Coordinates of C-alpha atoms (C1' of nucleotides) in Angstrom, one line a residue:
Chain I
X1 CA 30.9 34.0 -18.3
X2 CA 27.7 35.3 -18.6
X3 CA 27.3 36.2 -22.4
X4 CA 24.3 38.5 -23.7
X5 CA 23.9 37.8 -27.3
X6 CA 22.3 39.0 -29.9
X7 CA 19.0 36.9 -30.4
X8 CA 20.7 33.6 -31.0
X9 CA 17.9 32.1 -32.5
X10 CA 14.7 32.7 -34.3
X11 CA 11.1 31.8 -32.3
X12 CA 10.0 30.1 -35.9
X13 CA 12.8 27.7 -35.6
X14 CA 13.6 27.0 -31.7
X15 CA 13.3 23.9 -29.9
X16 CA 10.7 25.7 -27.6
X17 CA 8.6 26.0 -30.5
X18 CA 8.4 21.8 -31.0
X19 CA 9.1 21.1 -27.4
X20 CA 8.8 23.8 -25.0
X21 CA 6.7 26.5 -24.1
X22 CA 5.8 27.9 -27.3
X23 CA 4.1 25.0 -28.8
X24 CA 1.8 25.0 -30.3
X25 CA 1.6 28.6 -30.7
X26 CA 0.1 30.5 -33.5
X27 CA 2.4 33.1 -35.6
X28 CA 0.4 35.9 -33.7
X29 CA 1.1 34.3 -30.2
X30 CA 4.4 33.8 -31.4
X31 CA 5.2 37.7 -32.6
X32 CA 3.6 38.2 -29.0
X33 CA 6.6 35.5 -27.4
X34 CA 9.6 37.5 -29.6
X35 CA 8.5 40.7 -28.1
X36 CA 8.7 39.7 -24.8
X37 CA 12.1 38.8 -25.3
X38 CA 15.3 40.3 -24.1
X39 CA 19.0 39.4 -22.7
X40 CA 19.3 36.5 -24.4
X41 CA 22.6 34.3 -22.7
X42 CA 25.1 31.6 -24.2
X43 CA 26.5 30.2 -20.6
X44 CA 29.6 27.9 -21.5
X45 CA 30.1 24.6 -20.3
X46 CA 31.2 24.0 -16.7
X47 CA 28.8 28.1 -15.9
X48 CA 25.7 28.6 -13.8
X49 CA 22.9 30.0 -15.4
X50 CA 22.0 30.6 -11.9
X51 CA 22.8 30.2 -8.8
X52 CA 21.5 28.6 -5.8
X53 CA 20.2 31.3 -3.7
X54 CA 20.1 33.6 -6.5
X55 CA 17.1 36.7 -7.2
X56 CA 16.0 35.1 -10.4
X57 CA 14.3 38.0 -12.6
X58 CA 14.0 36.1 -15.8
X59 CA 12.4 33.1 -17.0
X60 CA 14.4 31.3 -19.6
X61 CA 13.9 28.7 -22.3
X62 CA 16.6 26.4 -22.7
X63 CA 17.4 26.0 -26.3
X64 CA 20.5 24.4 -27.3
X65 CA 22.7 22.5 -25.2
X66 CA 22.4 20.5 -21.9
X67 CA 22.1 21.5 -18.3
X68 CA 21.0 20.4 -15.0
X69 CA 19.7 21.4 -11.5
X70 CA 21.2 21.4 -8.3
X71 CA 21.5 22.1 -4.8
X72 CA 24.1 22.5 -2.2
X73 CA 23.7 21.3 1.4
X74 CA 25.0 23.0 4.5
X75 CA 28.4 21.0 4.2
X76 CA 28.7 21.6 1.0
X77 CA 27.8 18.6 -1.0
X78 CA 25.8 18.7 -4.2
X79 CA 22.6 17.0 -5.1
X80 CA 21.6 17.4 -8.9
X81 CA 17.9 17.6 -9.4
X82 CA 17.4 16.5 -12.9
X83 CA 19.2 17.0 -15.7
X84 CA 17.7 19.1 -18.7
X85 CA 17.1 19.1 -22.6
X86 CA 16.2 21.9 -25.2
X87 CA 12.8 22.6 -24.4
X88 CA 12.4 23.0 -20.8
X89 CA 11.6 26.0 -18.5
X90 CA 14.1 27.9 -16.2
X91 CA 13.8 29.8 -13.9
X92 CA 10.1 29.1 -13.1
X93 CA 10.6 28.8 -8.9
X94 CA 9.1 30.4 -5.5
X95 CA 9.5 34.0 -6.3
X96 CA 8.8 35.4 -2.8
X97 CA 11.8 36.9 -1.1
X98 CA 14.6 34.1 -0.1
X99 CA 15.4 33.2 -3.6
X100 CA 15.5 29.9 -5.7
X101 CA 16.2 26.6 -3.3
X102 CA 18.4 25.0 -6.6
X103 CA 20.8 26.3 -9.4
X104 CA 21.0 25.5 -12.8
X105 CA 24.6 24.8 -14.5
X106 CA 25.5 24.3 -17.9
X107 CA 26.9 20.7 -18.8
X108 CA 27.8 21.8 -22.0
X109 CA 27.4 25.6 -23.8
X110 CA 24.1 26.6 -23.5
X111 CA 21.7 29.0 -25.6
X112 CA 19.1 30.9 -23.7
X113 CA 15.8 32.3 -24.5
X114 CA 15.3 34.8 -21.8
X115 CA 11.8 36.7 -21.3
X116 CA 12.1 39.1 -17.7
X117 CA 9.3 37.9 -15.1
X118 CA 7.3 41.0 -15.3
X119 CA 6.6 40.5 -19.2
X120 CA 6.5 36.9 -18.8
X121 CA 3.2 37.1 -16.4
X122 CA 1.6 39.5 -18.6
X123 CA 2.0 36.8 -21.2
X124 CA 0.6 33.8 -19.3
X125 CA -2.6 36.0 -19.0
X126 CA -2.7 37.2 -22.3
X127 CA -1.7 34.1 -23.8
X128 CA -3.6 31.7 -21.9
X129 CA -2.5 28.0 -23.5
X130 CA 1.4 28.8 -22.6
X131 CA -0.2 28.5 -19.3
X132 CA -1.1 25.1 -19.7
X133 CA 1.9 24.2 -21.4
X134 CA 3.9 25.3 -18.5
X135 CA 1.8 23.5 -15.7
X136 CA 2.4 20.4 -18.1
X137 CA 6.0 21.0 -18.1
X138 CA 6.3 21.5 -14.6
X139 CA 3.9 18.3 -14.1
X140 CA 6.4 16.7 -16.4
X141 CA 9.0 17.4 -14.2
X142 CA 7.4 17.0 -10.8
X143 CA 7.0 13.1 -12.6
X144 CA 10.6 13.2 -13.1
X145 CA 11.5 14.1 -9.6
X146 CA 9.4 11.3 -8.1
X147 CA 10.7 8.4 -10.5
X148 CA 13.9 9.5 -9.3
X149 CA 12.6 9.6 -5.8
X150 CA 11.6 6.2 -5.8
X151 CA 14.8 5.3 -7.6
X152 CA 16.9 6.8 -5.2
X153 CA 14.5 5.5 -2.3
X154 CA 14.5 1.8 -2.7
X155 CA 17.3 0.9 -5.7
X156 CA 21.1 -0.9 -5.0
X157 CA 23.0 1.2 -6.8
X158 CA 23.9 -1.1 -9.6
X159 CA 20.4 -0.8 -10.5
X160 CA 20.1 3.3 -10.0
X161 CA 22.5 3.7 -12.3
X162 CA 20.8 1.3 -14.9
X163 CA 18.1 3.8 -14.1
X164 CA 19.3 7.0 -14.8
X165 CA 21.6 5.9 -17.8
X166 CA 18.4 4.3 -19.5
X167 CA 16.6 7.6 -18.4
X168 CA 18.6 9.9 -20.3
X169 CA 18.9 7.3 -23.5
X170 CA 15.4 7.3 -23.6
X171 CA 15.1 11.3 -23.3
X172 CA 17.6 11.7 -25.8
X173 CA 16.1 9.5 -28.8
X174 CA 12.9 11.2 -28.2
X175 CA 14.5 14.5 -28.2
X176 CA 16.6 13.4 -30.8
X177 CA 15.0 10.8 -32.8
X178 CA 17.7 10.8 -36.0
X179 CA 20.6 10.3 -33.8
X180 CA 22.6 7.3 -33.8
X181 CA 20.9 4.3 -32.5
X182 CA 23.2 3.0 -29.5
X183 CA 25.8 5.6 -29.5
X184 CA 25.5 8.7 -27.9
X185 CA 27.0 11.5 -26.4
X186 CA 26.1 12.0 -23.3
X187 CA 28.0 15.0 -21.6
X188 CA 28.4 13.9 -18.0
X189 CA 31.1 12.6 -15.5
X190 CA 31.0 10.1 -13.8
X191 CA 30.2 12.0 -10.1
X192 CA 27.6 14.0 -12.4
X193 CA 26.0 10.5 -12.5
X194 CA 27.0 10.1 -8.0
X195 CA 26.0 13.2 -7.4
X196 CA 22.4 12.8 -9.4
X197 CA 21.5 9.3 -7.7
X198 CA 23.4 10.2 -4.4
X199 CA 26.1 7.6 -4.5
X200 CA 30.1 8.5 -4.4
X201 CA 31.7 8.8 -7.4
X202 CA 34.1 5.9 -6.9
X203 CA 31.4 3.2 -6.6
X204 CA 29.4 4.8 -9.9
X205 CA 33.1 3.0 -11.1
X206 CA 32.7 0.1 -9.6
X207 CA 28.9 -0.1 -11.1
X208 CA 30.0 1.0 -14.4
X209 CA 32.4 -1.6 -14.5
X210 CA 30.3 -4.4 -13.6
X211 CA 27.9 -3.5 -16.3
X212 CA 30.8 -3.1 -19.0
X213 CA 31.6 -6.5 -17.9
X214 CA 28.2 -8.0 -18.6
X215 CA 28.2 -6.5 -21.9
X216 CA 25.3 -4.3 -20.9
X217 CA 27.0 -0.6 -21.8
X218 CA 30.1 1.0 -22.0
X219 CA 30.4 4.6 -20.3
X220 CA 34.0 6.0 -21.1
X221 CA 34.5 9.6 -21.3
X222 CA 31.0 11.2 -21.7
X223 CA 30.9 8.3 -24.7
X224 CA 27.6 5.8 -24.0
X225 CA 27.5 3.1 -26.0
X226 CA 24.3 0.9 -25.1
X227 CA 25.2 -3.0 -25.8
X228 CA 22.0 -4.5 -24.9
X229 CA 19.4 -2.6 -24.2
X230 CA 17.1 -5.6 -22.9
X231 CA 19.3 -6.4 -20.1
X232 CA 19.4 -3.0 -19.5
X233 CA 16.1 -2.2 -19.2
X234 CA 16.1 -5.5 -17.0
X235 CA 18.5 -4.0 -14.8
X236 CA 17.1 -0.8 -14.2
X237 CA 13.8 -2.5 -12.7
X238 CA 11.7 -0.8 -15.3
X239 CA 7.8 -1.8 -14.6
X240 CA 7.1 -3.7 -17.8
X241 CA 4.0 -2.4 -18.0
X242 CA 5.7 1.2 -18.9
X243 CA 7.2 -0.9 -21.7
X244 CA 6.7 0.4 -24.8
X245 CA 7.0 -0.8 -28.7
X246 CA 10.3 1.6 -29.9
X247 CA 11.0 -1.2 -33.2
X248 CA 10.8 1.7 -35.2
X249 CA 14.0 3.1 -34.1
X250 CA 16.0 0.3 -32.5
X251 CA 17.7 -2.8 -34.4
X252 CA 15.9 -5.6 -33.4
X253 CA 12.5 -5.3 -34.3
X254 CA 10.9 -6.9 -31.5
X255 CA 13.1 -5.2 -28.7
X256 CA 11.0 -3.3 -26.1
X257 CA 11.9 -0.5 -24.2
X258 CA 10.7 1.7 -21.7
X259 CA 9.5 5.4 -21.7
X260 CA 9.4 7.1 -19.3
X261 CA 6.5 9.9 -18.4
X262 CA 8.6 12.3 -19.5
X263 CA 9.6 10.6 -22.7
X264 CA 6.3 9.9 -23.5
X265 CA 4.9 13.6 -22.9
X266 CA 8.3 15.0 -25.2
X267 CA 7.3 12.3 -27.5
X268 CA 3.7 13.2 -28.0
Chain N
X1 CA -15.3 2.4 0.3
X2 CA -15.5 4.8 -1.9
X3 CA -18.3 7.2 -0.8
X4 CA -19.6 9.4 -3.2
X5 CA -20.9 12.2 -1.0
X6 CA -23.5 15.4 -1.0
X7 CA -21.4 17.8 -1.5
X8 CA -19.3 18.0 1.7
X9 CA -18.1 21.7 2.1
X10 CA -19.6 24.2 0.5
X11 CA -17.3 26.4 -1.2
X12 CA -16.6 29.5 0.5
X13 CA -15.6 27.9 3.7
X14 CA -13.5 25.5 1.8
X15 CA -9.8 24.9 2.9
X16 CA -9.1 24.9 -1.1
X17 CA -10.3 28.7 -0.7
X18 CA -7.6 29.8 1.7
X19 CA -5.2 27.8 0.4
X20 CA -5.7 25.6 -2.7
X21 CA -6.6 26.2 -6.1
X22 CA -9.6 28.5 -5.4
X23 CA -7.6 31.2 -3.5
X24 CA -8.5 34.2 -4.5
X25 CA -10.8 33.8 -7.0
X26 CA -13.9 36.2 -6.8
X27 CA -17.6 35.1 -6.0
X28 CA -18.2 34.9 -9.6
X29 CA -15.6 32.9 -10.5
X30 CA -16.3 31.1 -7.6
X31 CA -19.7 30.0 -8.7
X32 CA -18.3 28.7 -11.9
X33 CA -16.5 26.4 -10.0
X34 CA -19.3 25.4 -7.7
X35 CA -21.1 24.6 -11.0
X36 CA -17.9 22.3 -12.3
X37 CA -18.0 20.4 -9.3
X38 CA -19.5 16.8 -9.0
X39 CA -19.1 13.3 -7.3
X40 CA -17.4 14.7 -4.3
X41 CA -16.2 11.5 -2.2
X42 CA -15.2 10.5 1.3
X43 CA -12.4 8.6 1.3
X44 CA -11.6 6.5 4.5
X45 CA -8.1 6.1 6.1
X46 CA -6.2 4.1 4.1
X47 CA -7.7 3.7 1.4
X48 CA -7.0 4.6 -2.1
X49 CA -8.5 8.0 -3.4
X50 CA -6.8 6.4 -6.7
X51 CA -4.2 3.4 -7.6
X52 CA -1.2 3.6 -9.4
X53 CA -1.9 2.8 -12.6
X54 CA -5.4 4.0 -12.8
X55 CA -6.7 6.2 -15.2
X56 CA -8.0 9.5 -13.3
X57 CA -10.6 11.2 -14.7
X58 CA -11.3 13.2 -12.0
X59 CA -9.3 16.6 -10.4
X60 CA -9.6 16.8 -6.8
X61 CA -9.6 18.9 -4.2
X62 CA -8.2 17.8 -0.9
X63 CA -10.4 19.8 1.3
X64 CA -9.9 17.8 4.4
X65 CA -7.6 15.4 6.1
X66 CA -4.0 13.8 5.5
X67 CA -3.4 11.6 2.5
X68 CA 0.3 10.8 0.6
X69 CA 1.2 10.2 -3.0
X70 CA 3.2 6.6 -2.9
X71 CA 4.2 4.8 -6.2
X72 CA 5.1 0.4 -6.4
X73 CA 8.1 -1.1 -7.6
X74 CA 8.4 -4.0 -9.5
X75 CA 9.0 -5.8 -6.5
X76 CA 6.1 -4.6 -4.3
X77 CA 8.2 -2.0 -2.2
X78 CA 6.4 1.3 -1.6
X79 CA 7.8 4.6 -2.0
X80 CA 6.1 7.7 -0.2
X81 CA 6.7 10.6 -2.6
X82 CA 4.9 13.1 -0.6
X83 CA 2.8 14.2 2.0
X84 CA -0.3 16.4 1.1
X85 CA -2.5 18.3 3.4
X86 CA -5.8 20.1 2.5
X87 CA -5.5 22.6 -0.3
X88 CA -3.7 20.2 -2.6
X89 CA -4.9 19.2 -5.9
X90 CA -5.1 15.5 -6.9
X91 CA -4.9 13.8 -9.9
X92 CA -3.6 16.4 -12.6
X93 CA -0.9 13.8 -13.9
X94 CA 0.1 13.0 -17.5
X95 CA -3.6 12.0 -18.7
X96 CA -2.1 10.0 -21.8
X97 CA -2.6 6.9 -22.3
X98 CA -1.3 4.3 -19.8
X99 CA -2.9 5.6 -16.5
X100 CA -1.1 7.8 -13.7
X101 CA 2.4 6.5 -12.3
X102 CA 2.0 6.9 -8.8
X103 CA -1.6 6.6 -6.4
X104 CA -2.9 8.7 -3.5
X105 CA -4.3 7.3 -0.4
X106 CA -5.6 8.8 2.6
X107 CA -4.2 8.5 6.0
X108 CA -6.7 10.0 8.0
X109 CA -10.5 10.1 6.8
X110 CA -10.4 12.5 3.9
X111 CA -12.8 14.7 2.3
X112 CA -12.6 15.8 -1.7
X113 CA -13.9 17.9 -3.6
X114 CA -14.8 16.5 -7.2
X115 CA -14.5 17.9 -10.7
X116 CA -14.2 16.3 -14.0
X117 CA -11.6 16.2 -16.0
X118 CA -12.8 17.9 -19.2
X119 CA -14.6 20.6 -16.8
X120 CA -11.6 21.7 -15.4
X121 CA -9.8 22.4 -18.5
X122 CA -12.8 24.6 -19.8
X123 CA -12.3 26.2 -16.0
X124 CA -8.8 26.7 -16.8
X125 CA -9.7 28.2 -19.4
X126 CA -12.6 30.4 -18.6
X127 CA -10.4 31.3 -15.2
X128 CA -6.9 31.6 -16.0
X129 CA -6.5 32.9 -12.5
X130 CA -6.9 29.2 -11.4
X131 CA -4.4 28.0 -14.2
X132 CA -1.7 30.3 -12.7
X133 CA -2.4 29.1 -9.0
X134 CA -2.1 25.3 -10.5
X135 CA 0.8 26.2 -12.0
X136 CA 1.8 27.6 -8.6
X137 CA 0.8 24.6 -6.6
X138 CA 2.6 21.9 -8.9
X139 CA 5.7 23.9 -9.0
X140 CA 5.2 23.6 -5.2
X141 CA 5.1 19.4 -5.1
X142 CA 8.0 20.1 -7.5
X143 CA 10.0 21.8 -5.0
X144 CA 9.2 19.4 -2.2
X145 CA 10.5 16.7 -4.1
X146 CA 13.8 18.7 -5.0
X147 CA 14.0 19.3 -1.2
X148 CA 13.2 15.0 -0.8
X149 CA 15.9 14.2 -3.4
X150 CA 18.9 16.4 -1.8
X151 CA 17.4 15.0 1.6
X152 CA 17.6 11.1 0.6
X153 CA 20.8 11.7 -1.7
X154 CA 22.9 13.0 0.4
X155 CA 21.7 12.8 4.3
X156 CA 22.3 10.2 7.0
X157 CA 19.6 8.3 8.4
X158 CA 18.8 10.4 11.5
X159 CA 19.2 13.4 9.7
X160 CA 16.4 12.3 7.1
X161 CA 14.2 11.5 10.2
X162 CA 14.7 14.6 11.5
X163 CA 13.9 16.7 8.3
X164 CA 10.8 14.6 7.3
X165 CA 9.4 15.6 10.9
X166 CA 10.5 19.1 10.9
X167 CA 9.1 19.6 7.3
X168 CA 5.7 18.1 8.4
X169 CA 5.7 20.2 11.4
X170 CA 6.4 23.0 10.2
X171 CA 3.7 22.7 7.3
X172 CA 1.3 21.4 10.2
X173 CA 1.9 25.0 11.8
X174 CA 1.5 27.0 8.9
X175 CA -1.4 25.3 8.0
X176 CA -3.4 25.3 11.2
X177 CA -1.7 28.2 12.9
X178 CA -3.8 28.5 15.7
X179 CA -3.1 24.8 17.5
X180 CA -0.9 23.8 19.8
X181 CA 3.0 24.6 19.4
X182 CA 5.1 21.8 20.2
X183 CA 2.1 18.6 20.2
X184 CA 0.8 17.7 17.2
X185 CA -0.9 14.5 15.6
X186 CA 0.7 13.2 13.1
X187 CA -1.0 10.5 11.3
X188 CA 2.2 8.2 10.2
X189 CA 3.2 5.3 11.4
X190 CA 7.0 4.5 11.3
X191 CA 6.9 2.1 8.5
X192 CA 5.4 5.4 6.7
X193 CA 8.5 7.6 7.4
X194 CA 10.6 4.9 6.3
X195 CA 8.7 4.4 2.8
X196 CA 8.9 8.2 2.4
X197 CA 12.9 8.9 3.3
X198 CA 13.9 5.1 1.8
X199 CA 14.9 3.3 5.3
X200 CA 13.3 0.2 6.7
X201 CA 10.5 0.7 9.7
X202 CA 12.9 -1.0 12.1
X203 CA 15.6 1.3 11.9
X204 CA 13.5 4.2 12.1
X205 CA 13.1 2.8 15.4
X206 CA 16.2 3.3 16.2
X207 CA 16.9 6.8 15.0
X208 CA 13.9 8.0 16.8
X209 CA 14.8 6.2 20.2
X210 CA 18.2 8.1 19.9
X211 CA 16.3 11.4 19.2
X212 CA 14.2 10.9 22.1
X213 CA 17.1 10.1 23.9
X214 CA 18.6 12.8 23.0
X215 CA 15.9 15.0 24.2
X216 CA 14.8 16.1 20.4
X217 CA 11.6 15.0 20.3
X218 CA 9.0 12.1 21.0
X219 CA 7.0 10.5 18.7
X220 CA 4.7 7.4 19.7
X221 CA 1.4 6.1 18.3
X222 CA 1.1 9.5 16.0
X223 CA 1.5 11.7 18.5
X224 CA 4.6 14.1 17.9
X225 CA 6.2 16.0 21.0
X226 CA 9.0 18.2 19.8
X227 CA 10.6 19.6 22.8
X228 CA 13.8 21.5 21.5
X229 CA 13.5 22.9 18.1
X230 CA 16.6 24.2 17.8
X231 CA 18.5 21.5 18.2
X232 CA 15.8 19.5 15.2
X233 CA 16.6 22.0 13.2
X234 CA 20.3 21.7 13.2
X235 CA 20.0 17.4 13.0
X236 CA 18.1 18.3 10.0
X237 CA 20.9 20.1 8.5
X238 CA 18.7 23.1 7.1
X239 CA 20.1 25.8 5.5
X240 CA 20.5 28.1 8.4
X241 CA 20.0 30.9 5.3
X242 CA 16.3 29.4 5.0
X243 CA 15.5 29.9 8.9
X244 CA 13.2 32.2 9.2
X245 CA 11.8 34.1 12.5
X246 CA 8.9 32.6 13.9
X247 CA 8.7 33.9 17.2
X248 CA 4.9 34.9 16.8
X249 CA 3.9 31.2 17.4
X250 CA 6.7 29.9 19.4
X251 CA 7.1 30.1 23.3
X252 CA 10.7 31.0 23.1
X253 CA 10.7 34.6 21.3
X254 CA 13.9 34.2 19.9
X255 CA 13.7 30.8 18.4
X256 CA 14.6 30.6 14.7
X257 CA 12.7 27.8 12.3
X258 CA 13.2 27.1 9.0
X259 CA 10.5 27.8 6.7
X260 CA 11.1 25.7 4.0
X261 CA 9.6 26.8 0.4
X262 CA 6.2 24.8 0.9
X263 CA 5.6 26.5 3.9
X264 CA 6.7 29.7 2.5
X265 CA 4.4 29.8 -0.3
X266 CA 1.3 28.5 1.8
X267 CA 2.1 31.0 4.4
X268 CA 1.4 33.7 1.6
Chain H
dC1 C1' -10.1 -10.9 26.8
dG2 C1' -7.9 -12.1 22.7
dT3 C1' -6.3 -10.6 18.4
dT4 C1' -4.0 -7.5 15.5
dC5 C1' -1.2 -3.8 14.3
dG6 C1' 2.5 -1.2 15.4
dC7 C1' 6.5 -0.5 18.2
dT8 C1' 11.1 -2.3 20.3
dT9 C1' 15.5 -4.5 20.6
dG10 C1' 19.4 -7.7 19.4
dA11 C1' 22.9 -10.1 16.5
dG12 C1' 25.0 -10.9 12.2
dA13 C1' 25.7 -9.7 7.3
dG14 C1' 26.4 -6.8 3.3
dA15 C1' 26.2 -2.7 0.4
dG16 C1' 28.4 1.3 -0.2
dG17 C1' 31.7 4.9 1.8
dT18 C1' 36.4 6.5 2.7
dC19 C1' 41.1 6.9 1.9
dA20 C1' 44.9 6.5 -1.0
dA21 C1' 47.5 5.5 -4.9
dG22 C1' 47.7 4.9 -9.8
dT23 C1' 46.4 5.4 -14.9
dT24 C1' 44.2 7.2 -18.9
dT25 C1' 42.4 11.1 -21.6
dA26 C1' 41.9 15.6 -23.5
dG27 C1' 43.7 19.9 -23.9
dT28 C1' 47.6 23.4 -24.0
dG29 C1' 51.7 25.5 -25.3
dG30 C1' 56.2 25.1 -27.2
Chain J
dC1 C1' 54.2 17.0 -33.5
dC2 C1' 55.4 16.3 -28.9
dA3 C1' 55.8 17.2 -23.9
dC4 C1' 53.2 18.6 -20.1
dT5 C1' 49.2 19.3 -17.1
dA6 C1' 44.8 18.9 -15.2
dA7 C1' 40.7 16.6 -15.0
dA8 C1' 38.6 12.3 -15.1
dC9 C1' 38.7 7.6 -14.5
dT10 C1' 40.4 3.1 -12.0
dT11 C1' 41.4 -0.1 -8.4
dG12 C1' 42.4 -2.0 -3.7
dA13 C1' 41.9 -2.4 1.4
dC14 C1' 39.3 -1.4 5.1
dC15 C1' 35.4 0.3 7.8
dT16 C1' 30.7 1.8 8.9
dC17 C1' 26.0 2.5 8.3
dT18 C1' 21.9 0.4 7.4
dC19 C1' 19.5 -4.0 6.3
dT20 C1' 17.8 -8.6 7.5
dC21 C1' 16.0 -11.8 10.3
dA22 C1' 14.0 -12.9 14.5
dA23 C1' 11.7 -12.5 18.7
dG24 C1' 9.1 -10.0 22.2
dC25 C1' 6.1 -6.2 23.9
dG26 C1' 2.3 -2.7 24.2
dA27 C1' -1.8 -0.5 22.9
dA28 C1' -6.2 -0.3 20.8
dC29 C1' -10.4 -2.4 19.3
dG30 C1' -14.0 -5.7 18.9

DNA sequence: CGTTCGCTTGAGAGAGGTCAAGTTTAGTGG
DNA sequence: CCACTAAACTTGACCTCTCTCAAGCGAACG
C-alpha cells in the first residue's frame, strides 16, 4: 500500500525541478532540497496518499503519475477538489490540531518526493525563493479552485463537462508538450469526472454522449480523443479573451485555444 | 470613486496586525512595511477595489470593512468566489500578462492599505516572515474554496444557505469576538448568497422563508438573527468531527459550533 | 411623497437525479 | 488462448428540485 522506496528519483532530473517547487533552484539550494529528504512513497493506483482527516507530517512533491483531492461529506459522498500533475505540492494544509479538511488519492501509481514538516520550514527560511514558489503554486491553485467554482456555480452540465475535459487537455499539453496532439490518456472514470463537477455519474453519460454525437470528443475508457477542439472550446464557455495562440502545437494553424491560469503559469 | 486616502490606519493598530499579513512581525520589521506602503484608498460600497480583467499593480491590505472576490461569465452571470473580511490580502494573482481573472468589490465602505507591487516582493524578500504568513493566508482562500466546491457539488439548496450563513457567522465571531452573539450585520443581499452558492435570488427566498419558518434563523435587510444554532449547524451538514466547543461566547454552555478551517486559523 | 432597490410569492417548465436493467471492457486464472 | 469476473459504461422511464417569468409589496432615501 504505502511503499517507502529508495530515492526514486534524482532532484537534478525531477519534475519539481522544471515545474514544482524546486525551480529554479541553484545546485547548492538543490544539495540543501536532497538533504531534507526522507520516506520517499510510490502509492499505486486506486491508494490514498492521505487521508481526509489524516495528521499529515510530511510535505510531498508529486513527481510521476496523476492524483487528485478530495473530500467526504457527512453522508458520505465525495467531492474531488482538483485533480493534480507532476509538479505540485502535497500536503501543504492547516496544520493546527484537527487535521487536513481533503485527501489526496492516487489515479494512477504515483512517485513521491517527501521532505517531513519540521525540515521543510527550516528550508522555506533558509531557502527563501521556494517560499515564493510555493505561495505561487498555492495561488495557482486557489485560481484553479475558483474557475471551478464558477464552473460549478453557474454551468448546465453539458457545458461543465466541456469545461473540465478542456481543462485537463490543456494542463496536459503544457505539462506534456511532445505528447500526441488530440489523443490522450487521461486516467479517469467517468464519476471521477461526476464527482469533480458535482453531477451523477449517469448524466456525465448522457453528456458524453451528446458530445460524441456532435463530433466534439470521444471519452471511452480513460481514452480522450479531442475531435474539434473549436467547438469544444465553444462549449465549454471559455472567455475568448483567455484565448490564446497554441498553432504551434495543434493542426490547424489558425485554431485558438484557451489556457487556463494554471496553464499559463505551468507554461511559463 | 476611488479615493486615494492619507494614510488611513496607522500600522500598529491595524486589523492586518492582528490578523493579516503583518502579524507578528516586530517593530522593525514593521517600519519597513510602513515605508512600502503608498496610495492607500477608500473604496465605497459597491464599488470595485479592482475589475476582472485588470491588471493589479497594487497588493492590498483589507484593513476595514466587507468586500467579496466575484469573477463574469461570458454571459454576464456573476459568480461570488468568496467573502473577505479585514486582514485579507488583495490582489496577489498571477501577474502575467493578461490581467487578474476575477475582481474584488466592496460591500460595505472599505478601507486599504496600499503597497506596490515590486515593493512587496523586495518585502518578501527582506521579511520572509511575511512570505510565510502569505503563504499561510492564500492557502487559507484555498481552503475556503475547497470547503465552497464540496458545498455547491454536492449540497441541496437549503443546505448551501445554511452553510454560507453559518460559515460567515462564525468568521464574524472569530473576528470580532466581543459583539453580540446571535445578531449580527451582514452586509449581503440575497441576490449575493445566490451568486456565491450558484442559486437564483428568488429561490433563496424561499429557502430562507422555510428556515425562518422553521425557527433557524432570520435574515432581513442584512440583519442576521440566528436563534438555534444547533439545529444550523446540522442543515449545514458539517462535519460533526469539525465542531468544536465554543461555549466561551455562547449563551448555552454546552452548545457545539463548528469551527471550520478559516476560522480556525484566524482564531490562532 | 415618490422612486428605487430589495424582498416575497405563485404557476409552469426543464434540467438533472434516481432506480433499475443491460452491455462492454480489461484483467485473471485455468 | 479462452472462460470468467468485476469494474465501468450505457440506456430508459419517471420524478423532483430549482429555474423562469411575472406580479406585487415593503423599506429606505432623496
Amino acid at each position: 500500500m504505502t511503499v517507502v522506496a529508495p530515492i526514486p528519483v534524482d532532484c537534478t532530473m525531477c519534475a519539481a525541478r522544471s515545474n514544482g517547487l524546486c525551480k529554479e533552484l541553484t545546485d547548492c539550494e538543490l544539495a540543501k532540497v536532497r538533504q531534507a529528504r526522507s520516506g520517499d512513497r510510490l502509492v499505486p493506483a486506486g491508494s490514498d496518499v492521505f487521508a481526509p482527516g489524516s495528521h499529515c507530517h510530511t510535505i510531498y512533491n508529486l513527481v510521476d503519475g496523476w492524483a487528485f483531492r478530495y473530500s467526504i461529506l457527512e453522508d458520505g459522498q465525495r467531492q474531488i477538489l482538483d485533480f493534480v500533475l507532476p509538479g505540485a505540492v502535497l500536503g501543504f494544509c492547516s496544520a493546527n490540531g484537527s487535521g487536513s479538511t481533503y485527501g489526496v488519492q492516487a489515479l494512477t501509481n504515483v512517485t513521491l518526493c517527501a521532505i517531513p514538516k519540521e525540515h521543510f520550514l527550516s528550508l522555506l527560511r533558509d531557502v527563501p525563493e521556494m517560499g515564493i514558489r510555493l505561495t505561487w503554486l498555492i495561488a495557482r491553485d486557489r485560481n484553479l479552485a475558483y474557475d471551478r467554482l464558477s464552473s460549478i456555480g453557474k454551468l448546465s452540465a453539458r457545458e461543465q463537462v466541456a469545461h473540465l475535459i478542456l481543462e485537463l487537455f490543456i494542463r496536459c499539453h503544457a505539462q506534456w508538450p511532445n505528447h500526441a496532439i488530440n489523443e490522450m490518456y487521461l486516467p479517469l472514470t467517468q464519476e471521477h469526472v461526476g464527482d469533480a463537477v458535482g453531477l451523477t455519474s449517469v448524466h456525465v453519460n448522457r453528456v458524453l454522449r451528446e458530445l460524441r454525437e456532435e463530433g466534439i470528443l470521444e471519452f471511452h475508457y480513460r481514452h480522450l480523443r479531442v475531435l474539434n477542439v473549436d467547438r469544444l472550446v465553444d462549449v465549454a464557455k471559455i472567455d475568448p479573451q483567455l484565448a490564446v495562440q497554441w498553432s504551434s502545437k495543434l493542426h490547424e494553424p489558425s485554431t485558438l485555444i484557451y489556457l487556463d491560469p494554471a496553464a499559463r503559469d505551468m507554461a511559463l
